[in-house]
């Protein structure tokens, strides 16, 4: 971490969402994972699959022990027998000041990544549960309950695609559509599952309709989409756009629709999407989720009320583009490391170097969601009027064009004015809430851009 930067948000900072996350949300998230595994284990025949049954029981005990360690504020221990990216976790842990080395005092970003990485080590230590995703059922059922939003967007896209192919759409119209699909993908991020502990399904549905997106326009606190449009519209031939994904289900659906639009409109020739390698922050996309999404869209029992004509159209389009190598799915262990994105550079650790090699060939890299935004700023407590380019540190200079599509669900924010911040704080307080709660609510968004070089 660069030396002249502000401190990170810590779990013992009562004014930060870190405090609530570590104390209220994590125990709920782990309990849900325990319940899920418990059910899965109880379906294993303990006579016929004795080893699987035993391993499953062990997994449940490991999760119970993990929850206990968090709730009792135990010290974060280095990973034993560390291999690969775990070395890097241990190296970073060694740098954490001693008065911040327990679960409830640690840097929020590090400890939250450590939590999900730890769960993945439990799974990896088994033989029979290697592909088990403790969050899959939650991801699936929330996607199912997004049927109204999926239906609306599938219909909208199908109608539009017909227009796109029937006549050459002029640039003015393309720009309007680009803005619309970006907007849909942006607000798709407001519905991630790790917040489900405090948001109802009804709220989620309300966030997914066109009408509510319109209403939310004023809630985009910084909007630098114009710069991204300039790049996208001027560099069409051979252009590659990357999407560093966030959540599965409805958000992934909106991201895939954005990819279809970019390809159908010929604004891009390829779109590379980057999911995580391991289950992450409850709802993040792993490669299997991409496949699940397509299968669920194709399944009339999964979405009984959807219009098959529109859904099948989208399913075929996605499959065709994937087969033709125009939609590419690519993972890296870097996305589940504890590193900030300033380490996406030629000598970056934990796979940051490989990601830099890859992304430097992209015309634009879209970073979806809150966690990616936190990592862009290393979750540091920058004064919120710090320019975005300062807050992303080295990444502003490594030749990678960045666009953030983030609804704010954590403290880290840059690039707004002191007046905006004051007003948002006053509003929160007037509503009887904590002064910083505006930045955790998912109600406000940040669309920020970096050209990749200040030279
Ligand atoms: O604030 C809740 C939280 O789980 C944060 O810990 C995390 O940064 C974020 O939500 C995850 O949101 P997203 O899915 O948008 O990255
Ligand atoms: Mg997420």
Short mmCIF file of N, CA, C and O and ligand atoms in Angstrom, two decimals, residues 17 21 25-26 29 108-109 112 116 189-195 245-247 251 276 280-284 368-374 379 405-411 439-440, ligand 1:
data_model
loop_
_atom_site.label_atom_id
_atom_site.label_comp_id
_atom_site.label_asym_id
_atom_site.label_seq_id
_atom_site.Cartn_x
_atom_site.Cartn_y
_atom_site.Cartn_z
N UNK A 17 -19.61 1.69 7.90
CA UNK A 17 -20.45 0.52 7.71
C UNK A 17 -19.68 -0.76 8.06
O UNK A 17 -20.26 -1.82 8.22
N UNK A 21 -21.14 -4.25 9.41
CA UNK A 21 -20.90 -5.41 8.55
C UNK A 21 -20.31 -6.55 9.36
O UNK A 21 -20.79 -7.68 9.30
N UNK A 25 -23.81 -8.26 9.87
CA UNK A 25 -24.06 -8.94 8.60
C UNK A 25 -23.30 -10.24 8.46
O UNK A 25 -23.83 -11.24 8.02
N UNK A 26 -22.02 -10.23 8.82
CA UNK A 26 -21.25 -11.46 8.64
C UNK A 26 -21.83 -12.66 9.40
O UNK A 26 -21.96 -13.74 8.83
N UNK A 29 -24.68 -13.94 7.42
CA UNK A 29 -24.23 -14.57 6.17
C UNK A 29 -23.66 -15.97 6.45
O UNK A 29 -23.97 -16.94 5.75
N UNK A 108 -11.33 -3.28 7.10
CA UNK A 108 -12.58 -3.91 6.62
C UNK A 108 -12.34 -4.71 5.34
O UNK A 108 -12.74 -5.88 5.25
N UNK A 109 -11.70 -4.09 4.37
CA UNK A 109 -11.54 -4.77 3.08
C UNK A 109 -10.74 -6.06 3.24
O UNK A 109 -11.15 -7.12 2.76
N UNK A 112 -12.75 -8.77 5.16
CA UNK A 112 -13.90 -9.31 4.44
C UNK A 112 -13.43 -10.26 3.32
O UNK A 112 -14.03 -11.30 3.09
N UNK A 116 -14.13 -14.65 3.04
CA UNK A 116 -14.61 -15.49 1.92
C UNK A 116 -13.50 -16.42 1.42
O UNK A 116 -13.76 -17.54 0.99
N UNK A 189 -26.88 -3.21 -10.08
CA UNK A 189 -25.96 -3.43 -8.96
C UNK A 189 -26.58 -3.10 -7.61
O UNK A 189 -26.04 -3.48 -6.56
N UNK A 190 -27.72 -2.43 -7.63
CA UNK A 190 -28.31 -2.06 -6.33
C UNK A 190 -28.90 -3.26 -5.62
O UNK A 190 -29.34 -3.16 -4.48
N UNK A 191 -28.91 -4.40 -6.29
CA UNK A 191 -29.66 -5.52 -5.73
C UNK A 191 -28.79 -6.70 -5.34
O UNK A 191 -29.16 -7.83 -5.53
N UNK A 192 -27.60 -6.45 -4.76
CA UNK A 192 -26.75 -7.59 -4.44
C UNK A 192 -27.21 -8.29 -3.17
O UNK A 192 -27.85 -7.71 -2.30
N UNK A 193 -26.88 -9.58 -3.12
CA UNK A 193 -27.43 -10.42 -2.05
C UNK A 193 -26.83 -10.21 -0.68
O UNK A 193 -27.46 -10.51 0.32
N UNK A 194 -25.61 -9.65 -0.63
CA UNK A 194 -25.03 -9.51 0.70
C UNK A 194 -25.80 -8.47 1.49
O UNK A 194 -25.75 -8.42 2.70
N UNK A 195 -26.57 -7.64 0.75
CA UNK A 195 -27.39 -6.64 1.45
C UNK A 195 -28.78 -7.18 1.78
O UNK A 195 -29.56 -6.52 2.43
N UNK A 245 -17.03 -8.28 -13.51
CA UNK A 245 -18.38 -8.51 -13.01
C UNK A 245 -18.49 -8.35 -11.51
O UNK A 245 -17.49 -8.44 -10.79
N UNK A 246 -19.75 -8.19 -11.08
CA UNK A 246 -20.00 -8.22 -9.65
C UNK A 246 -20.97 -9.36 -9.37
O UNK A 246 -20.55 -10.51 -9.30
N UNK A 247 -22.27 -9.07 -9.29
CA UNK A 247 -23.20 -10.07 -8.79
C UNK A 247 -23.90 -10.90 -9.86
O UNK A 247 -24.14 -10.43 -10.97
N UNK A 251 -28.28 -8.75 -11.79
CA UNK A 251 -27.19 -7.86 -12.22
C UNK A 251 -26.41 -8.48 -13.38
O UNK A 251 -26.10 -7.80 -14.37
N UNK A 276 -15.46 -14.28 -10.74
CA UNK A 276 -14.52 -14.72 -9.70
C UNK A 276 -14.26 -16.23 -9.83
O UNK A 276 -15.09 -16.94 -10.37
N UNK A 280 -17.97 -15.70 -3.57
CA UNK A 280 -17.36 -14.46 -3.08
C UNK A 280 -18.43 -13.46 -2.71
O UNK A 280 -19.34 -13.21 -3.50
N UNK A 281 -18.33 -12.88 -1.53
CA UNK A 281 -19.26 -11.83 -1.10
C UNK A 281 -20.72 -12.21 -1.41
O UNK A 281 -21.49 -11.39 -1.90
N UNK A 282 -21.04 -13.45 -1.12
CA UNK A 282 -22.35 -14.07 -1.30
C UNK A 282 -22.77 -14.15 -2.77
O UNK A 282 -22.89 -15.24 -3.32
N UNK A 283 -23.00 -13.02 -3.39
CA UNK A 283 -23.71 -13.10 -4.68
C UNK A 283 -22.83 -12.93 -5.91
O UNK A 283 -23.34 -12.91 -7.02
N UNK A 284 -21.51 -12.80 -5.73
CA UNK A 284 -20.68 -12.54 -6.91
C UNK A 284 -20.70 -13.72 -7.90
O UNK A 284 -20.91 -14.87 -7.52
N UNK A 368 -17.77 -3.20 -12.22
CA UNK A 368 -19.11 -3.19 -11.66
C UNK A 368 -19.09 -3.25 -10.14
O UNK A 368 -18.33 -4.02 -9.55
N UNK A 369 -19.97 -2.47 -9.53
CA UNK A 369 -20.31 -2.71 -8.15
C UNK A 369 -19.46 -2.08 -7.07
O UNK A 369 -18.46 -1.41 -7.32
N UNK A 370 -19.93 -2.35 -5.88
CA UNK A 370 -19.37 -1.69 -4.70
C UNK A 370 -17.99 -2.22 -4.33
O UNK A 370 -17.05 -1.46 -4.09
N UNK A 371 -17.86 -3.53 -4.29
CA UNK A 371 -16.57 -4.07 -3.85
C UNK A 371 -15.46 -3.69 -4.84
O UNK A 371 -14.36 -3.31 -4.42
N UNK A 372 -15.75 -3.77 -6.13
CA UNK A 372 -14.73 -3.37 -7.10
C UNK A 372 -14.34 -1.91 -6.90
O UNK A 372 -13.18 -1.54 -7.04
N UNK A 373 -15.33 -1.08 -6.57
CA UNK A 373 -15.04 0.33 -6.31
C UNK A 373 -14.15 0.48 -5.07
O UNK A 373 -13.18 1.24 -5.07
N UNK A 374 -14.50 -0.27 -4.04
CA UNK A 374 -13.66 -0.22 -2.82
C UNK A 374 -12.23 -0.62 -3.16
O UNK A 374 -11.27 -0.03 -2.65
N UNK A 379 -10.13 0.79 -0.47
CA UNK A 379 -11.00 1.02 0.68
C UNK A 379 -10.40 2.00 1.68
O UNK A 379 -10.54 1.84 2.90
N UNK A 405 -19.21 1.51 -12.48
CA UNK A 405 -20.68 1.54 -12.40
C UNK A 405 -21.00 0.99 -11.02
O UNK A 405 -21.08 -0.22 -10.83
N UNK A 406 -21.13 1.89 -10.08
CA UNK A 406 -21.23 1.46 -8.68
C UNK A 406 -22.38 2.12 -7.95
O UNK A 406 -22.51 3.35 -7.99
N UNK A 407 -23.21 1.32 -7.32
CA UNK A 407 -24.14 1.91 -6.35
C UNK A 407 -23.47 1.77 -5.00
O UNK A 407 -22.92 0.71 -4.67
N UNK A 408 -23.47 2.85 -4.22
CA UNK A 408 -22.63 2.90 -3.02
C UNK A 408 -23.25 2.13 -1.86
O UNK A 408 -24.37 2.40 -1.44
N UNK A 409 -22.48 1.13 -1.40
CA UNK A 409 -22.92 0.32 -0.25
C UNK A 409 -21.81 0.22 0.78
O UNK A 409 -21.73 -0.75 1.54
N UNK A 410 -20.90 1.17 0.74
CA UNK A 410 -19.81 1.20 1.72
C UNK A 410 -19.36 2.66 1.83
O UNK A 410 -19.89 3.54 1.15
N UNK A 411 -18.36 2.88 2.65
CA UNK A 411 -17.98 4.27 2.96
C UNK A 411 -17.15 4.97 1.88
O UNK A 411 -17.23 6.19 1.72
N UNK A 439 -24.09 6.69 2.18
CA UNK A 439 -23.12 6.03 1.31
C UNK A 439 -23.19 4.50 1.41
O UNK A 439 -22.50 3.79 0.71
N UNK A 440 -24.06 3.98 2.28
CA UNK A 440 -24.18 2.51 2.39
C UNK A 440 -25.50 2.01 1.84
O UNK A 440 -25.76 0.82 1.83
O1 LIG B 1 -21.94 -3.01 2.16
C1 LIG B 1 -22.26 -4.29 2.07
C2 LIG B 1 -21.36 -5.05 1.18
O2 LIG B 1 -21.42 -6.44 1.38
C3 LIG B 1 -19.93 -4.62 1.22
O3 LIG B 1 -19.28 -5.34 2.12
C4 LIG B 1 -19.47 -4.89 -0.15
O4 LIG B 1 -18.52 -3.96 -0.57
C5 LIG B 1 -20.70 -4.75 -0.90
O5 LIG B 1 -21.79 -4.82 -0.10
C6 LIG B 1 -20.90 -5.76 -1.93
O6 LIG B 1 -21.60 -5.12 -2.88
P1 LIG B 1 -21.34 -5.37 -4.40
O7 LIG B 1 -21.97 -6.66 -4.67
O8 LIG B 1 -21.99 -4.21 -5.07
O9 LIG B 1 -19.85 -5.38 -4.60
#
